Coordinates of C-alpha atoms in Angstrom, one line a residue:
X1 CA -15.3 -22.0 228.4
X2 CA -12.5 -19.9 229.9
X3 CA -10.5 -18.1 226.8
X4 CA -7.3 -19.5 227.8
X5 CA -8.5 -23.3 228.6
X6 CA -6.6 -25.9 227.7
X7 CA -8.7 -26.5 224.9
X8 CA -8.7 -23.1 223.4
X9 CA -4.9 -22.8 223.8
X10 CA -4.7 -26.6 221.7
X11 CA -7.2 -25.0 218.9
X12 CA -5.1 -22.0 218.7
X13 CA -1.8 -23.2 219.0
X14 CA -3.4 -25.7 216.0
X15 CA -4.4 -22.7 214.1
X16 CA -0.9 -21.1 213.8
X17 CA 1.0 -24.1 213.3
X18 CA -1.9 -24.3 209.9
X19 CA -1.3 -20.8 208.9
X20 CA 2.4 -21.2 208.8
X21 CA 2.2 -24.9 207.0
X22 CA 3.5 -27.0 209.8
X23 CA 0.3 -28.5 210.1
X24 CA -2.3 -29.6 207.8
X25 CA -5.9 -28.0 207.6
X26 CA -8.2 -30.4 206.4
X27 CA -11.0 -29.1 204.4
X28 CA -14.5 -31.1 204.9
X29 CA -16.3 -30.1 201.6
X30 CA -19.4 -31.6 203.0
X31 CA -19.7 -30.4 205.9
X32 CA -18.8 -26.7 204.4
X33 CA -21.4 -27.2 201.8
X34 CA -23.9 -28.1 204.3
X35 CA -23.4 -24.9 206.8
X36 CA -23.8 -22.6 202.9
X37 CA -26.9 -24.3 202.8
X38 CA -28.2 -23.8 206.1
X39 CA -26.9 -20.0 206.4
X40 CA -28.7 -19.2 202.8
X41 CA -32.3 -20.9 204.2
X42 CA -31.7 -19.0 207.5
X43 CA -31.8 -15.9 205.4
X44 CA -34.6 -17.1 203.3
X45 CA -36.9 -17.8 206.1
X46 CA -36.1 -14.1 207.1
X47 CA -36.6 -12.8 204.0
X48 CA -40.1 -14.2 204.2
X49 CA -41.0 -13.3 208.0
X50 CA -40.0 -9.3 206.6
X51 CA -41.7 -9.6 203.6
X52 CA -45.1 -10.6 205.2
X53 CA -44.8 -8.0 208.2
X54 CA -44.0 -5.4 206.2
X55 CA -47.1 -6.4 203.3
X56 CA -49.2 -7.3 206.5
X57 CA -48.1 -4.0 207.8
X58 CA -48.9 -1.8 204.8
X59 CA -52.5 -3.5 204.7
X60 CA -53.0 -2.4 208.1
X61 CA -52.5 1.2 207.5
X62 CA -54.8 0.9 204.1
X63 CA -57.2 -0.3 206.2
X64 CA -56.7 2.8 209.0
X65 CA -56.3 4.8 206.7
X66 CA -60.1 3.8 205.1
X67 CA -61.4 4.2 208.6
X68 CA -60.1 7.8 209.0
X69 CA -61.6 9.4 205.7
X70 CA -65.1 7.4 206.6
X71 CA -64.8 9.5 210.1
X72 CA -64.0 12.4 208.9
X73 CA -66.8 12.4 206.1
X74 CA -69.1 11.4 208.7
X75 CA -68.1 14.7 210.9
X76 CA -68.3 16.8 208.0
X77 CA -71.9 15.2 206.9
X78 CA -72.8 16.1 210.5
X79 CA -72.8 19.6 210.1
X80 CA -74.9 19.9 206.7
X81 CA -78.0 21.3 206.7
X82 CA -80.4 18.2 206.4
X83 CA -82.0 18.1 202.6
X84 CA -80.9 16.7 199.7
X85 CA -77.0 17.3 199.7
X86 CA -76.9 15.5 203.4
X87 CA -79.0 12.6 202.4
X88 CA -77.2 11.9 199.5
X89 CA -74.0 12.5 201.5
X90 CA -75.2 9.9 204.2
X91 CA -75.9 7.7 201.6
X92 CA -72.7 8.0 200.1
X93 CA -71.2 7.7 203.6
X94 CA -73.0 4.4 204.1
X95 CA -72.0 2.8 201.1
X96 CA -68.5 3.2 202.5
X97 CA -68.6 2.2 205.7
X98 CA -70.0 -1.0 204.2
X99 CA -67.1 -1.2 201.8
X100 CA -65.1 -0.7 204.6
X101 CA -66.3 -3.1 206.9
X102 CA -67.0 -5.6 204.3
X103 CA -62.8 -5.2 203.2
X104 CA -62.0 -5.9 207.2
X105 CA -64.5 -9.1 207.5
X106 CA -64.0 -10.6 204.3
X107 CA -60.5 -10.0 203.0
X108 CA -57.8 -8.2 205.3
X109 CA -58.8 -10.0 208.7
X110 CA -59.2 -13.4 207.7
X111 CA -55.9 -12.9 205.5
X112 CA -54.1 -11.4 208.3
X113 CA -55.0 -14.5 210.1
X114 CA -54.1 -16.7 207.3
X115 CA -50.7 -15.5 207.3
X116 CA -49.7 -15.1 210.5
X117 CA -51.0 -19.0 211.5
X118 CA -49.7 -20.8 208.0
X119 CA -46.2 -18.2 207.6
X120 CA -45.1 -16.4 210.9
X121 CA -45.9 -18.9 213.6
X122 CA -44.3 -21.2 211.8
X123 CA -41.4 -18.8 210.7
X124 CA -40.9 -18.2 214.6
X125 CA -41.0 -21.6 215.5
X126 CA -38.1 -22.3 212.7
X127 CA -36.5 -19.4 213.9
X128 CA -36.6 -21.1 217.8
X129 CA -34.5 -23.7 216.3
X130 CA -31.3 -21.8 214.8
X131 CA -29.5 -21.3 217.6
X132 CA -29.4 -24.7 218.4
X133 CA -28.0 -25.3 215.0
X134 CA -25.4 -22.8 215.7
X135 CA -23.8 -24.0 218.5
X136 CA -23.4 -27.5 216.8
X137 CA -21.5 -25.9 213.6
X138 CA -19.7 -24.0 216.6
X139 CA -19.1 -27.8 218.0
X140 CA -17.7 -29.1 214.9
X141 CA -15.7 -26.0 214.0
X142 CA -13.8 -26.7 217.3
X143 CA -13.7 -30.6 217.4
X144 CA -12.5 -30.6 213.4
X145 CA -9.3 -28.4 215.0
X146 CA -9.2 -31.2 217.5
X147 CA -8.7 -33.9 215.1
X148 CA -6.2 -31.7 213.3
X149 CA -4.6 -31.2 216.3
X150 CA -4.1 -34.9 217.4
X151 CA -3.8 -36.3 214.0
X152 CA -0.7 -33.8 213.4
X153 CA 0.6 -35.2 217.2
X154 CA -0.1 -38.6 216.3
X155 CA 1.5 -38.5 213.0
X156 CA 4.9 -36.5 214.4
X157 CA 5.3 -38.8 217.4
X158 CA 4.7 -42.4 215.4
X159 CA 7.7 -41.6 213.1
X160 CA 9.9 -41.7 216.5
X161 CA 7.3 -44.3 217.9
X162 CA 7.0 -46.8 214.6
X163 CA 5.4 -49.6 216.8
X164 CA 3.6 -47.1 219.4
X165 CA 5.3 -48.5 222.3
X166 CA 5.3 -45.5 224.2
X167 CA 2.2 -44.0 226.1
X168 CA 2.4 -40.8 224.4
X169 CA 2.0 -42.2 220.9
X170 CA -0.8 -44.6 222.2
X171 CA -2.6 -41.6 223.9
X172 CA -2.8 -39.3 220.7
X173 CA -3.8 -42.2 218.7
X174 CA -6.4 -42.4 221.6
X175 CA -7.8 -38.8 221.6
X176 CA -7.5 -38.8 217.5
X177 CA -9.6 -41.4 217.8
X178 CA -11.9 -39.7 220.7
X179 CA -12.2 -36.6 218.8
X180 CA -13.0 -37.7 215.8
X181 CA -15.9 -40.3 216.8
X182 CA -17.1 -36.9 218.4
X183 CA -16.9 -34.9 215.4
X184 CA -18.8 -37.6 213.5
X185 CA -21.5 -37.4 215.7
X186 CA -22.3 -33.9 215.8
X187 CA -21.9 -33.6 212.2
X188 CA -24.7 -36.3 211.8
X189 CA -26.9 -34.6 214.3
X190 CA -26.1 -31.2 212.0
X191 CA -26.9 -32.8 208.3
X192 CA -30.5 -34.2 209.8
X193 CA -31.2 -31.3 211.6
X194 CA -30.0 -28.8 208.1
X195 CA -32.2 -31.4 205.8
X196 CA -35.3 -31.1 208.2
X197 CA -34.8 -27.3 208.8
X198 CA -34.7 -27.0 204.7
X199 CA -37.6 -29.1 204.2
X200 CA -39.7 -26.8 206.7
X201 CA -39.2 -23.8 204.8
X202 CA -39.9 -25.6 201.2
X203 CA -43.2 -26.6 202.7
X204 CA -44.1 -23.6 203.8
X205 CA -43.6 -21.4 200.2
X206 CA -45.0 -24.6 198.4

């Protein structure tokens, strides 16, 4: 949408006529409420996705980390003469690399796994569905302006047009009527998709 469409020019035309009380802002508590509740779960769903990369993350390096000392006590075992000291090393050595291996089979892998199928696939697929979201509180932004807009025409021509005779006065009753039928529908389409987006992320911290 070109910036100075005919649109754009009525919303912002509409917005200074509201900031210097000509017209009337109306304030849709609902609707308000509902975007605060969606923006807070938006940044609760990140919270989690960073929380479990960066715990997944950490786990990763333990587990490297592990790996790197049972290497470099295998080099160093390597060059000790054989007799007692290396076979007690090696057996030392072997114990470890169990313990290691057993950590990686039993514990961090299949818990890596765990997490990233129940938590972050499904955080991403959330995450798919946001901007969608946004661009219908973008929608409703604009079309409530709308409605301002034509009910603040509608109301200033009816009070020269008392019967609405004229075409004008039955065209901004028209459009006030257009733009609110809108508004209501993408508002609707906004509360299901906020109450099912919600109830996603409930389920998954349950």
């Amino acid at each position: 949408m070109s910036l100075f469409s005919k649109e754009n020019l009525r919303r912002l035309k509409q917005g200074f006529l509201e900031s210097i009380g000509v017209a009337d802002n109306t304030v849709d508590k609902k609707f308000d409420n509902a975007v605060q509740r969606f923006n807070s779960t938006k940044k609760g769903l990140e919270k989690i996705k960073t929380t479990l990369n960066s715990f997944l993350t950490q786990q990763e390096a333990v587990n490297q980390r592990t790996a790197a000392v049972y290497d470099a006590f295998s080099s160093v075992s390597a060059a000790i003469p054989k007799g007692p000291t290396h076979n007690e090393l090696q057996a030392q050595l072997k114990t470890c690399g169990r313990g290691h291996q057993l950590h990686s089979q039993t514990l961090f892998n299949p818990a890596k796994t765990f997490f990233q199928r129940k938590l972050l696939e499904p955080c991403d697929l959330m995450q798919q569905k946001i901007p969608l979201i946004n661009s219908i509180v973008t929608k409703c932004r604009g079309l409530s302006v709308d409605v301002d807009a034509f009910r603040h025409k509608y109301s200033s021509q009816k009070k020269k047009d008392p019967n609405e005779l004229q075409t004008k006065t039955q065209t901004f009753h028209q459009r006030l009527n257009q733009f609110s039928t809108e508004l209501a529908k993408y508002q609707k389409q906004f509360y299901t998709l906020c109450d099912r987006f919600e109830a996603e992320l409930k389920l998954l911290v349950e």
